[in-house]
Coordinates of C-alpha atoms in Angstrom, one line a residue:
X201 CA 21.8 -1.0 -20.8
X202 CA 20.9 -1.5 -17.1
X203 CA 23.9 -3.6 -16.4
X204 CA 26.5 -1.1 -17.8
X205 CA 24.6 1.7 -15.4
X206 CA 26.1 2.1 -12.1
X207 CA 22.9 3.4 -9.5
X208 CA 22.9 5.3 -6.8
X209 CA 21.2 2.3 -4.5
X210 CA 25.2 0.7 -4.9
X211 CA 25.7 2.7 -2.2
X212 CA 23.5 1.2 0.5
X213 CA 22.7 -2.1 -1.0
X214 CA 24.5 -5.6 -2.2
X215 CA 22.5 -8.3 -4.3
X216 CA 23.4 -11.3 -5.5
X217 CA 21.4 -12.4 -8.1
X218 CA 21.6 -15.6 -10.3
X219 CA 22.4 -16.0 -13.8
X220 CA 18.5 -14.8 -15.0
X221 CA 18.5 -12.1 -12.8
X222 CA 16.4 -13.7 -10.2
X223 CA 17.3 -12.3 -6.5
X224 CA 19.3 -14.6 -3.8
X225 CA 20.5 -12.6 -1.5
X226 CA 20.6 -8.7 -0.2
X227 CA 23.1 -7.1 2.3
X228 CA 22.3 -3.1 3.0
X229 CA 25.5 -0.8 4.2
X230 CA 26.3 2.5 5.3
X231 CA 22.8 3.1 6.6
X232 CA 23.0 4.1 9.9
X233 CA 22.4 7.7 9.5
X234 CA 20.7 7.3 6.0
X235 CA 18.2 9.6 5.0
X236 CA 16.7 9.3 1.6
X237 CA 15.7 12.7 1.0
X238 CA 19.1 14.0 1.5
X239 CA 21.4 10.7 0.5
X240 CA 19.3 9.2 -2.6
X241 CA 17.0 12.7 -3.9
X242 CA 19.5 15.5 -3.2
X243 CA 22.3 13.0 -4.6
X244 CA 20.5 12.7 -8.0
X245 CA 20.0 16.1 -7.9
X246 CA 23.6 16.4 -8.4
X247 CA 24.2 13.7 -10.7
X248 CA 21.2 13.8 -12.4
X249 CA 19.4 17.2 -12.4
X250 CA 16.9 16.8 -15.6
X251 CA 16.5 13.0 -15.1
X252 CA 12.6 12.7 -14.9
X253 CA 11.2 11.8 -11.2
X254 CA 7.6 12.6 -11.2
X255 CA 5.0 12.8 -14.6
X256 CA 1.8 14.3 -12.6
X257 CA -1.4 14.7 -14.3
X258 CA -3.6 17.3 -12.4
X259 CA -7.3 16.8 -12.1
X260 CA -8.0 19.1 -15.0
X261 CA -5.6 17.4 -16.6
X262 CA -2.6 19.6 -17.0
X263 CA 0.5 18.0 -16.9
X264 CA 3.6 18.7 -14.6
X265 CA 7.3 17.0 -15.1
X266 CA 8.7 17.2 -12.2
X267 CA 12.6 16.7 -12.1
X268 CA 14.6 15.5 -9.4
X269 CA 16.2 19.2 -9.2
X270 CA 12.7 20.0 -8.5
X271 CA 12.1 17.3 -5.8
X272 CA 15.6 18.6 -3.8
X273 CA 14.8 22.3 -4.4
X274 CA 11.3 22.1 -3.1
X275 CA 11.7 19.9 -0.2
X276 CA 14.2 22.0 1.2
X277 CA 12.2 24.8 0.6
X278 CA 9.3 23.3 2.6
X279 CA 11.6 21.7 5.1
X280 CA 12.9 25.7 5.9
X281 CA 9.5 26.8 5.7
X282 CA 7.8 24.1 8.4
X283 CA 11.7 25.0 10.5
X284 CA 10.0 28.9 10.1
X285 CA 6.7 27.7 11.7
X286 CA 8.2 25.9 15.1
X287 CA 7.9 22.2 13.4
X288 CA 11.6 20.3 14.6
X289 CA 12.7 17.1 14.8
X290 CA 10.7 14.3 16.3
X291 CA 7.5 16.8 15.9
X292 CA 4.8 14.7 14.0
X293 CA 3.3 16.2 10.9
X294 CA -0.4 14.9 9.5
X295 CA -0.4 14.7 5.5
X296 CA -3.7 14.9 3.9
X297 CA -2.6 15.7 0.5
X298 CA -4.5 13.2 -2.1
X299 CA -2.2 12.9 -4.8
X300 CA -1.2 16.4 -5.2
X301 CA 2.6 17.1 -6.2
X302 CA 2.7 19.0 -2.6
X303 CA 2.9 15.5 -1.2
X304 CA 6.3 14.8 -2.5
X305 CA 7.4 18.2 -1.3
X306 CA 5.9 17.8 1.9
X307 CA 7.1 14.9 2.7
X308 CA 11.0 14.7 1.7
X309 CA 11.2 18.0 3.2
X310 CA 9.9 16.4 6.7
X311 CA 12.3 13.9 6.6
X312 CA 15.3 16.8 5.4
X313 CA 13.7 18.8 9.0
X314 CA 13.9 15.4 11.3
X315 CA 10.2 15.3 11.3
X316 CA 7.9 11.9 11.2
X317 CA 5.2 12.4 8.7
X318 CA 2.1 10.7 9.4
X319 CA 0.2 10.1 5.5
X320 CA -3.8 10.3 6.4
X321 CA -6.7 9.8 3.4
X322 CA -8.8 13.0 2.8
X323 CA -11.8 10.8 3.5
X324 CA -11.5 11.3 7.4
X325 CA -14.2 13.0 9.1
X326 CA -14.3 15.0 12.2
X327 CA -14.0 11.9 15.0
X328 CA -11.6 10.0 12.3
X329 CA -9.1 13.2 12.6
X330 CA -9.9 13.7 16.6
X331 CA -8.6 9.9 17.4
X332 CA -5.6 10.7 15.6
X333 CA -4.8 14.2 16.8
X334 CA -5.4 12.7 20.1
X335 CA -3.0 9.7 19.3
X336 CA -0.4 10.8 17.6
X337 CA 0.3 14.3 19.3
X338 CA 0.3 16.0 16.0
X339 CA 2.2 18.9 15.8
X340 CA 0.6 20.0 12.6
X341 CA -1.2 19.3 9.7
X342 CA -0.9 19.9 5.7
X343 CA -4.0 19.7 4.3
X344 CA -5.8 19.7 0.8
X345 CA -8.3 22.6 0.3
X346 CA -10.2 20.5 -1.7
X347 CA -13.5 19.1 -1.0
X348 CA -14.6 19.9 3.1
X349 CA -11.5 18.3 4.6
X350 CA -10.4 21.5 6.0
X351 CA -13.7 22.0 7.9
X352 CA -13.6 18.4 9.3
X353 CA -10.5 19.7 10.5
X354 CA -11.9 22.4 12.7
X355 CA -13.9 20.6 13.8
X356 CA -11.9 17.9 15.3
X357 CA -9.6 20.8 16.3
X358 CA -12.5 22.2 18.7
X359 CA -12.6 18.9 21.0
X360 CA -8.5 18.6 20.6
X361 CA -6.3 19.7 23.5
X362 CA -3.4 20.1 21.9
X363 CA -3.1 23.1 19.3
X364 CA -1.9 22.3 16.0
X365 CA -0.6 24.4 13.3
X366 CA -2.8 24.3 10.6
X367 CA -1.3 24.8 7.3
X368 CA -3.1 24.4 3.7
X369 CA -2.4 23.3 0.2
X370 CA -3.4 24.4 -3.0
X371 CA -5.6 27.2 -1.3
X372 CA -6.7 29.4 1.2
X373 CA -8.7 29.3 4.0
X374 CA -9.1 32.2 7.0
X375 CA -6.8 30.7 10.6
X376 CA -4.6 28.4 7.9
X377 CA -0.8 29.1 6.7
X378 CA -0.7 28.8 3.3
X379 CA 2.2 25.7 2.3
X380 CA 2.3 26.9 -1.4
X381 CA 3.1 30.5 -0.3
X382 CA 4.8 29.9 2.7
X383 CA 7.7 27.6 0.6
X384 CA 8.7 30.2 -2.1
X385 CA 9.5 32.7 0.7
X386 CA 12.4 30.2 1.2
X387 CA 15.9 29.4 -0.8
X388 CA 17.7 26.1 -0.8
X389 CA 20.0 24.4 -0.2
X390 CA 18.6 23.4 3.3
X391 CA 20.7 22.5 6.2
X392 CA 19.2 21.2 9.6
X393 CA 19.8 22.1 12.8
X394 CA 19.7 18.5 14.0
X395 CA 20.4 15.9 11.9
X396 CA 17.7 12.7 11.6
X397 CA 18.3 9.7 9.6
X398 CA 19.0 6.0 10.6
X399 CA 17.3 4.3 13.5
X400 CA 15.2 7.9 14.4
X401 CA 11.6 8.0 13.7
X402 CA 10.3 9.1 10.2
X403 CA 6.9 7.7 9.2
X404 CA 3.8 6.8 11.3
X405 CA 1.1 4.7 9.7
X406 CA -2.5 4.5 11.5
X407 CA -2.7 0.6 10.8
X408 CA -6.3 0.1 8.7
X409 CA -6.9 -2.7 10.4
X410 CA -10.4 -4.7 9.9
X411 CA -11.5 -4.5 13.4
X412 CA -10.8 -2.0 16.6
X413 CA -9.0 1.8 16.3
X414 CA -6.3 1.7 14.3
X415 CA -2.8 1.3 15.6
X416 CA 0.3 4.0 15.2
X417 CA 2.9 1.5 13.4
X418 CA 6.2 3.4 13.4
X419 CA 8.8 3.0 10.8
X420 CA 12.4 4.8 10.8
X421 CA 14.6 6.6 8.4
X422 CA 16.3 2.7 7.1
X423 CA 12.5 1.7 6.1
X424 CA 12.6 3.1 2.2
X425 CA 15.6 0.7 1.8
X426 CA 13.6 -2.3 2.3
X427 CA 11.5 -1.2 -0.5
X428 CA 14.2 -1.5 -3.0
X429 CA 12.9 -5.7 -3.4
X430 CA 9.5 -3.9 -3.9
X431 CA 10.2 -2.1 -6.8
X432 CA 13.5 -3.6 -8.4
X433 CA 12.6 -7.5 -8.4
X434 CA 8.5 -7.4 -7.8
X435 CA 7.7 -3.7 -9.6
X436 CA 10.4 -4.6 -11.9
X437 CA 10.6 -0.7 -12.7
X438 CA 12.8 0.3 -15.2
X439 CA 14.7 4.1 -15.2
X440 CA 14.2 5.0 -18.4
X441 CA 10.2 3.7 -18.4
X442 CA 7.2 4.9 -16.1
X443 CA 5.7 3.5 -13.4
X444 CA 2.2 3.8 -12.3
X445 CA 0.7 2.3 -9.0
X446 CA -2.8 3.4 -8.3
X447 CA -2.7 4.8 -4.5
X448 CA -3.8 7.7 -2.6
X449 CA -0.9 9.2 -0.7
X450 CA -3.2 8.7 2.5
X451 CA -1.9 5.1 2.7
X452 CA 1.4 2.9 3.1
X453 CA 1.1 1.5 -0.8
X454 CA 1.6 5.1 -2.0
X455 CA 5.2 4.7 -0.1
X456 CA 5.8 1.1 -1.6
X457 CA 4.9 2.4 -5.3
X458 CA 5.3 6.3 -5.8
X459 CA 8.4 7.2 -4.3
X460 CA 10.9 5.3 -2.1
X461 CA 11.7 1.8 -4.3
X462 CA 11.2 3.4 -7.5
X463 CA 13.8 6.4 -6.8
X464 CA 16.0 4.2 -5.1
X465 CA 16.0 2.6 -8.9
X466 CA 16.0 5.7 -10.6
X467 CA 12.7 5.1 -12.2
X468 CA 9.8 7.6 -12.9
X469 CA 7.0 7.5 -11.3
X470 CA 3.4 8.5 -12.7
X471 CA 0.8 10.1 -10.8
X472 CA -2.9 11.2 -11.5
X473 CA -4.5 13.3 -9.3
X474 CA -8.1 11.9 -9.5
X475 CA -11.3 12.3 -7.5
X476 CA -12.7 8.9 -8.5
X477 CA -11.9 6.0 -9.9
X478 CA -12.9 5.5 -13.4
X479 CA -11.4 2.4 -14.6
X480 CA -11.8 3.5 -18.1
X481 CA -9.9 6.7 -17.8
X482 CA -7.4 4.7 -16.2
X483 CA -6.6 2.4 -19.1
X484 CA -6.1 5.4 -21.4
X485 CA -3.6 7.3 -18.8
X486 CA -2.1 3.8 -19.2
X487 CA -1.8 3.8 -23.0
X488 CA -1.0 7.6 -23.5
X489 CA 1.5 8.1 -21.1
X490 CA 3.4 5.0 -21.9
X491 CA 3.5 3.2 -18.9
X492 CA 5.9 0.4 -18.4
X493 CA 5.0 -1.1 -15.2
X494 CA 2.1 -0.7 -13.2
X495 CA 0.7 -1.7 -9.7
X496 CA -3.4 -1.7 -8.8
X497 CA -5.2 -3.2 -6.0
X498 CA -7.2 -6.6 -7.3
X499 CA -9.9 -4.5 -7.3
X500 CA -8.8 -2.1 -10.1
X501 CA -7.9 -5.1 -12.5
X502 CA -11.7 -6.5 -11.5
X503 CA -13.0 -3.1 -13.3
X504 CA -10.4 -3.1 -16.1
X505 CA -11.5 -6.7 -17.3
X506 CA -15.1 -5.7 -17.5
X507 CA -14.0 -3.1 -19.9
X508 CA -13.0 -3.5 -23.7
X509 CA -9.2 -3.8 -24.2
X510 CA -9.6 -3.5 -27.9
X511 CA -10.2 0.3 -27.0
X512 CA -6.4 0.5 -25.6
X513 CA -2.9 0.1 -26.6
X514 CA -1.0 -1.3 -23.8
X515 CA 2.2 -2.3 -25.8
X516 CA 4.2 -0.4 -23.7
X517 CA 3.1 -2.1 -20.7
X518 CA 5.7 -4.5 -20.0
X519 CA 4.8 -5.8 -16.3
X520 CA 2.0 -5.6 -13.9
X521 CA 1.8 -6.4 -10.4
X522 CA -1.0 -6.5 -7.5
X523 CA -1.5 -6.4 -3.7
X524 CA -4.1 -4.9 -1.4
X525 CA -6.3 -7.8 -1.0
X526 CA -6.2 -11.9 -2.4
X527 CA -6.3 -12.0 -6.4
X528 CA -8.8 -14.8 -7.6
X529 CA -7.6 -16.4 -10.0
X530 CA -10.3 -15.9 -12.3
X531 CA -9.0 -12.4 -12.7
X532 CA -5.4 -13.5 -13.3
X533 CA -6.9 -15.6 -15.9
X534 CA -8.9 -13.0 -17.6
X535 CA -6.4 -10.3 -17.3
X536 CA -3.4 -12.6 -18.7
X537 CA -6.1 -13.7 -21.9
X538 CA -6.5 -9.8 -22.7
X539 CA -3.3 -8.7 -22.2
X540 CA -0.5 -11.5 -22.5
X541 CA 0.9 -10.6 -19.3
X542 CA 1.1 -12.2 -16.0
X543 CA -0.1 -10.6 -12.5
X544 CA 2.3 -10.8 -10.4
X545 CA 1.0 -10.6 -6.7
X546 CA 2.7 -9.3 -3.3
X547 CA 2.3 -9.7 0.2
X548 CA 2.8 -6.8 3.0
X549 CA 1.3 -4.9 5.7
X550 CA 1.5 -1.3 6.8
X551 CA 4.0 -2.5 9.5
X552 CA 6.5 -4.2 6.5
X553 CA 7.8 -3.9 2.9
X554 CA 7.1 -6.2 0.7
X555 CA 7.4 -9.4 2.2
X556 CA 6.0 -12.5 0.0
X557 CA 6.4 -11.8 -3.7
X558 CA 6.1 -13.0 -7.1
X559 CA 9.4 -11.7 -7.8
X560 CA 11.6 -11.6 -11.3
X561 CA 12.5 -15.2 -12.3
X562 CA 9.6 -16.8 -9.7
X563 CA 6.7 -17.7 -12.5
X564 CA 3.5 -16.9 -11.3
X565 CA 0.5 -19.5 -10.1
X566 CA -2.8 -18.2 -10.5
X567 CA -4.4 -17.1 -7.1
X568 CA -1.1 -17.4 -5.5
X569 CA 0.8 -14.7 -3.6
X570 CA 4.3 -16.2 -4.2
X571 CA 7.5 -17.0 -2.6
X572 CA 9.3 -15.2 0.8
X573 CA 11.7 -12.2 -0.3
X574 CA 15.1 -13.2 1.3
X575 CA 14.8 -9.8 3.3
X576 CA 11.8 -11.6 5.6
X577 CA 12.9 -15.1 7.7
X578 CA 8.8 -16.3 7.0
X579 CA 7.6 -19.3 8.1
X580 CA 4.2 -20.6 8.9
X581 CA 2.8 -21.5 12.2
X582 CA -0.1 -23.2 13.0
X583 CA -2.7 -23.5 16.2
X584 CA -0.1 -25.0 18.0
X585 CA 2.8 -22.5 17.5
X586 CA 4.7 -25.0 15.5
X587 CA 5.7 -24.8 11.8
X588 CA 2.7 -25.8 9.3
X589 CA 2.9 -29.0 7.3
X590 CA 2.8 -28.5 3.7
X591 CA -0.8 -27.7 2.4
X592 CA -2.1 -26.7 6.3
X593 CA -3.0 -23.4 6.9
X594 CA -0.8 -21.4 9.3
X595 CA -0.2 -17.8 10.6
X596 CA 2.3 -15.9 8.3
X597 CA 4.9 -15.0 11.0
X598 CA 8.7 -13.3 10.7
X599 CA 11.3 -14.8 12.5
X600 CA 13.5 -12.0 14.3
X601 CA 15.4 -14.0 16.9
X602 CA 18.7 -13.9 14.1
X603 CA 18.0 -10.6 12.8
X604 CA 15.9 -7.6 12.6
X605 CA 14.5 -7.0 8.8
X606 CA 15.2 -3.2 7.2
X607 CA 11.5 -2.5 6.4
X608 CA 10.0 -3.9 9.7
X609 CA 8.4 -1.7 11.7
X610 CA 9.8 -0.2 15.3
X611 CA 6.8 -1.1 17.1
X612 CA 3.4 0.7 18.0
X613 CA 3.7 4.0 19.3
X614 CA 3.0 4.3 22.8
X615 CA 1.6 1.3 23.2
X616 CA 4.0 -1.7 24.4
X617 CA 1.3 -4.1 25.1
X618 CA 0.0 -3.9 21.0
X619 CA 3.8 -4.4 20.0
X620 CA 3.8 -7.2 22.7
X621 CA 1.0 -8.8 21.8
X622 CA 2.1 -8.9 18.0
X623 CA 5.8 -9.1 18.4
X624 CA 6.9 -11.6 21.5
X625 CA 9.3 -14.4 21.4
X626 CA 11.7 -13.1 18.4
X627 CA 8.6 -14.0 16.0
X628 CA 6.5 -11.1 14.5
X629 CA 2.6 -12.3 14.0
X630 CA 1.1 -10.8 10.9
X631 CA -2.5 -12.2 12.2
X632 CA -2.6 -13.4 8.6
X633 CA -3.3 -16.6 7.3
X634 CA -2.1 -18.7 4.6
X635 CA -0.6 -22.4 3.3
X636 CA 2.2 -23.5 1.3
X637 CA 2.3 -25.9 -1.6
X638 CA 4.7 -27.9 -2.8
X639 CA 6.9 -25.7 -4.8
X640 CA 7.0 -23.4 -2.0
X641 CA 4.4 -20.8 -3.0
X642 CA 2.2 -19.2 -0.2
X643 CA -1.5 -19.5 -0.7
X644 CA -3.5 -16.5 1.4
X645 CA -6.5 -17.9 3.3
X646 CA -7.4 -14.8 5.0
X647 CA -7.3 -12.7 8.5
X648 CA -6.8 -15.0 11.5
X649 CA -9.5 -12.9 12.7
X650 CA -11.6 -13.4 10.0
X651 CA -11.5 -17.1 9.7
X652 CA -15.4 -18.7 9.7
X653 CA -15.8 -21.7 12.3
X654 CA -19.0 -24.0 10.7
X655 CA -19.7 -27.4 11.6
X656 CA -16.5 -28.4 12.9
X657 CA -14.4 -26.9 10.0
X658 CA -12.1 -24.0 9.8
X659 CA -13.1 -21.7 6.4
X660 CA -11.4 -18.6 4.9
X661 CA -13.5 -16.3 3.2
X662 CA -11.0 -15.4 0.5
X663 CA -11.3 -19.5 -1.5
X664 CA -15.2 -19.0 -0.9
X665 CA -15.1 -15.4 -2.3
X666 CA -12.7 -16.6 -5.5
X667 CA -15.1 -19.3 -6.3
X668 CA -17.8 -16.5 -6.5
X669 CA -15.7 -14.1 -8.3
X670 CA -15.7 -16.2 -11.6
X671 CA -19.7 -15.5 -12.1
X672 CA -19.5 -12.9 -14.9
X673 CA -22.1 -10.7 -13.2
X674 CA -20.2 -10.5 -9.5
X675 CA -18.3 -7.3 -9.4
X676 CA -16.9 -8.0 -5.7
X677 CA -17.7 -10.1 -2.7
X678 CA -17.2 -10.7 0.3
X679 CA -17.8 -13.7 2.7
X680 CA -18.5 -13.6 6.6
X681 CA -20.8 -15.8 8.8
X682 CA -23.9 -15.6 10.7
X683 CA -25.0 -17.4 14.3
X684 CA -27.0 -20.7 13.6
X685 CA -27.9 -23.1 16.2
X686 CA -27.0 -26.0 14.7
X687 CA -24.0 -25.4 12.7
X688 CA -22.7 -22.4 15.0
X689 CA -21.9 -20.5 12.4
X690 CA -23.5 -20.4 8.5
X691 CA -21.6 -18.6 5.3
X692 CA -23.0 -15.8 3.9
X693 CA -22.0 -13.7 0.7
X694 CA -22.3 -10.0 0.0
X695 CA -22.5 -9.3 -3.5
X696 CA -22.3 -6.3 -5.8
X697 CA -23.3 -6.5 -9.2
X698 CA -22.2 -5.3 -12.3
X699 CA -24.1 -2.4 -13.5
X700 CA -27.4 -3.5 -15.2
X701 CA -27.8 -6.8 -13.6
X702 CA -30.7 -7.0 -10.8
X703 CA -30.5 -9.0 -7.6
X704 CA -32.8 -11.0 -7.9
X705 CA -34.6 -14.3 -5.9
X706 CA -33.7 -16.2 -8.9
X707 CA -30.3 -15.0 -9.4
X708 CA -29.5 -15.7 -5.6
X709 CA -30.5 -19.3 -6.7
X710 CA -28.3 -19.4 -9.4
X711 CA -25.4 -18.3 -7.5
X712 CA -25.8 -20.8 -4.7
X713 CA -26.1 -23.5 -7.4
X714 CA -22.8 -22.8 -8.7
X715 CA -21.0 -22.5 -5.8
X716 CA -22.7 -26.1 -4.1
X717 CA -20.8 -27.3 -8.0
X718 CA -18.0 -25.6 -7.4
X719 CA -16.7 -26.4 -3.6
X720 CA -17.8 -28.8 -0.5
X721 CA -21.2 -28.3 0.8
X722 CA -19.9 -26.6 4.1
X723 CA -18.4 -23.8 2.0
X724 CA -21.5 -22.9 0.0
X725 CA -23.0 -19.8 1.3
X726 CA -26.5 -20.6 2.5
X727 CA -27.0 -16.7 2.5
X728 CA -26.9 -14.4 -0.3
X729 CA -27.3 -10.7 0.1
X730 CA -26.7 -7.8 -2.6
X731 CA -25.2 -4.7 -1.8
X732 CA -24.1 -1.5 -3.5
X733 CA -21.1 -1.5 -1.9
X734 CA -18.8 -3.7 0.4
X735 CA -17.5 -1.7 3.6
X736 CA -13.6 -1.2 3.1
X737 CA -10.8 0.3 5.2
X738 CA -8.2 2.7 3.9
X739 CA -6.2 0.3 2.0
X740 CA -9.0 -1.2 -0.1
X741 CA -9.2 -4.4 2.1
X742 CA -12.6 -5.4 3.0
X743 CA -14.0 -5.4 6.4
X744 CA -15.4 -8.4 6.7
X745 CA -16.5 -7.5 10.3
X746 CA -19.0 -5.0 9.2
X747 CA -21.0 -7.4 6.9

């Protein structure tokens, strides 16, 4: 049926694609003023008014279809209402919305004003929100009334020098402008005073990186084309199906899987506005609601394997895919044994789209992260700056001396010497680390920066941390090193259990047994602590530096 269908992405985007369907080549047009709220959401408004774009399932459960009528009406509604409050183009706007519909209005209506959104998690606290205030010059704020988030705000606010307009959602709060009242006072259609699409500035990211203050990576109006790869040929969404990633709205993989690829395809998107993850409740959102294709960090699929599958009917479920952090094999494995399907792993960063993929018609290796998209020029470089033999481990790196990807970021705001120091040379340094076999597939070995020297051998923590994951009672892990005088630097693995399994003396034993089977004596982790949980940024990604 798909074939026959002409989409609204024709418009900005050529493919080639072979005879299985399997992606060669991509061209993008006519975007130098795009803007995807007006050019792809207001246009399927017309076309399209009662097509499906959002199924949101509230906390309490109630459940909201939200059209694409609905997405253009309200945006322009809020894009008037933050016009009525002094908000303009270029004026950056903080977004601490969990996964509340308001997001969606929120944000398209920013990028209908000319306005760069900045999405922020709702776990911030008072100095997380200062740094960023501080930072970012933030103009104003839309914030949950959930939870204390709003009082962390005030507080930050009271060692800020700049005032910001403070402006809640889904409540009310004494000193804050109501968003959900403010947007009905307001009719559409909206039309700004000055245009924004194209090369201007639309979304900020602060960068959860594993070590230092994060970094403002800054990404314009063309970046939700180069998620069209994310969700067309690795998603694999399908318009008349439902697509579920698993992302708070506080961080770049809510952009890559619950709006801008997806829409750009046409396809639904499904979104549960949780407090906590319960992995559980999430395998029967998956089975009631029908979802087609779904996205989780590895971490997700860890929980969903411990559960029984028996319990769930996941015969709608046509296509899974993962990113956030390595996949060990072990869970491919286990998750492909329950299920019959295939994870199919990706590779980006919050200053990129989707930029090594499993992607339709590659077949997926277990515990590998796939092949290059042809939107990236990838290559691997090792110590010595030159391209990595196959099998060495090198820095992932994107070649921009030819071109300039669609989906790359503009650079770090206000700070040239972070964009020089990562971008320099016409080669864009991802600081992460990885080989390639063979075929061609790229292997993740971990953060440059995380990389464990011992003995005279280079070690990533993520081949140690696999081999670990396959113990039935390890839940997550994570490898770092410790100071010794001989060896310079020993492994050591943090380890949470299960539930109802004890750390024991014995079981530390045990472990360290299996691993000294299961890998070269250097790699065995002569340390073995239990935790009740690892340290993680934003993204899920674990900070390695804190353990």
């Amino acid at each position: 049926m798909e074939q026959n269908r002409n989409f609204i992405y024709e418009e900005y985007i050529d493919v080639t694609e072979d005879d299985k369907g399997a992606l060669q080549s991509i061209q993008f047009k006519n975007y130098d003023r795009f803007n995807f709220a007006f050019d792809i959401v207001d246009k399927l408004a017309q076309s399209q008014p009662d097509k499906l774009a959002m199924l949101h399932i509230a906390k309490n459960k109630r459940t909201r279809e939200l059209t694409f009528d609905d997405m253009s009406k309200y945006s322009s509604k809020a894009a008037a209402y933050f016009q009525s409050l002094g908000i303009k183009k270029g004026d950056r706007v903080m977004l601490v919305l969990k996964r509340h519909y308001q997001f969606w209005f929120a944000i398209l209506g920013l990028h209908k004003l000319g306005a760069v959104a900045i999405p922020a998690t709702n776990l911030m606290k008072q100095h997380d929100f200062e740094y960023r205030f501080e930072a970012a010059g933030v103009k104003a704020i839309v914030c949950t009334a959930d939870d204390n988030v709003a009082y962390q705000v005030e507080l930050a606010l009271e060692n800020t020098k700049n005032s910001v307009i403070k402006i809640i959602a889904r409540g009310k709060r004494e000193g804050w402008e109501s968003f959900d009242r403010g947007i009905q006072q307001f009719s559409e259609p909206f039309v700004p005073e000055e245009y924004a699409g194209g090369t201007d500035p639309s979304i900020m990211f602060f960068t959860s990186g594993t070590t230092g203050y994060p970094k403002i990576a800054t990404h314009t109006f063309q970046y939700p084309l180069g998620h069209f790869i994310t969700a067309k040929y690795w998603h694999q969404v399908d318009p008349d199906g439902l697509h579920f990633t698993i992302s708070d709205t506080g961080w770049g993989k809510a952009l890559w899987g619950k709006l801008y690829g997806q829409w750009l395809c046409e396809a639904p998107v499904f979104t549960y506005d949780m407090d906590s993850f319960d992995a559980g409740e999430i395998m029967d959102m998956i089975a009631r609601y029908k979802i087609t294709t779904f996205c989780a960090p590895p971490t997700v699929y860890r929980m969903m394997i411990k559960k029984d599958f028996s319990k769930y009917d996941f015969s709608a479920l046509k296509h899974a895919t993962t990113a956030g952090e390595a996949l060990n094999a072990e869970v491919f494995n286990q998750f492909k044994s329950v299920t019959g399907l295939s994870l199919h792993e990706g590779f980006g960063q919050t200053e990129m789209t989707l930029a090594i993929g499993t992607l339709k018609g590659t077949k997926p290796k277990a515990g590998s992260m796939g092949k290059p998209t042809p939107l990236y020029d990838i290559d691997l470089l090792g110590e010595d700056g030159k391209p990595a033999k196959t099998g060495e481990t090198g820095e992932i790196v994107v070649r921009t001396n030819k071109r300039i990807p669609i989906g790359l970021f503009d650079g770090y705001y206000q700070n040239e010497e972070m964009t020089r120091q990562a971008w320099h040379d016409g080669i864009y340094h991802t600081g992460d680390t990885a080989w390639r076999d063979e075929d061609g597939y790229f292997w993740y070995v971990g953060r440059d920066d995380d990389v464990i020297k011992s003995a005279g051998y280079r070690i990533g923590p993520f081949e140690i941390e696999s081999v670990l994951m396959e113990l039935p009672y390890v839940l997550e892990c994570g490898v770092t090193s410790v100071h010794a005088k001989i060896r310079g630097q020993v492994i050591k693995a943090c380890i949470v259990l299960i539930d109802g399994v004890e750390g024991t003396d014995d079981l530390k034993k045990e472990i360290q047994r299996y691993a000294r089977k299961k890998m070269a004596s250097y790699k065995y982790p002569r340390i073995i602590e239990f935790w009740e949980e690892l340290p993680k940024t934003i993204s899920g990604k674990i900070q390695h530096n804190k353990l």
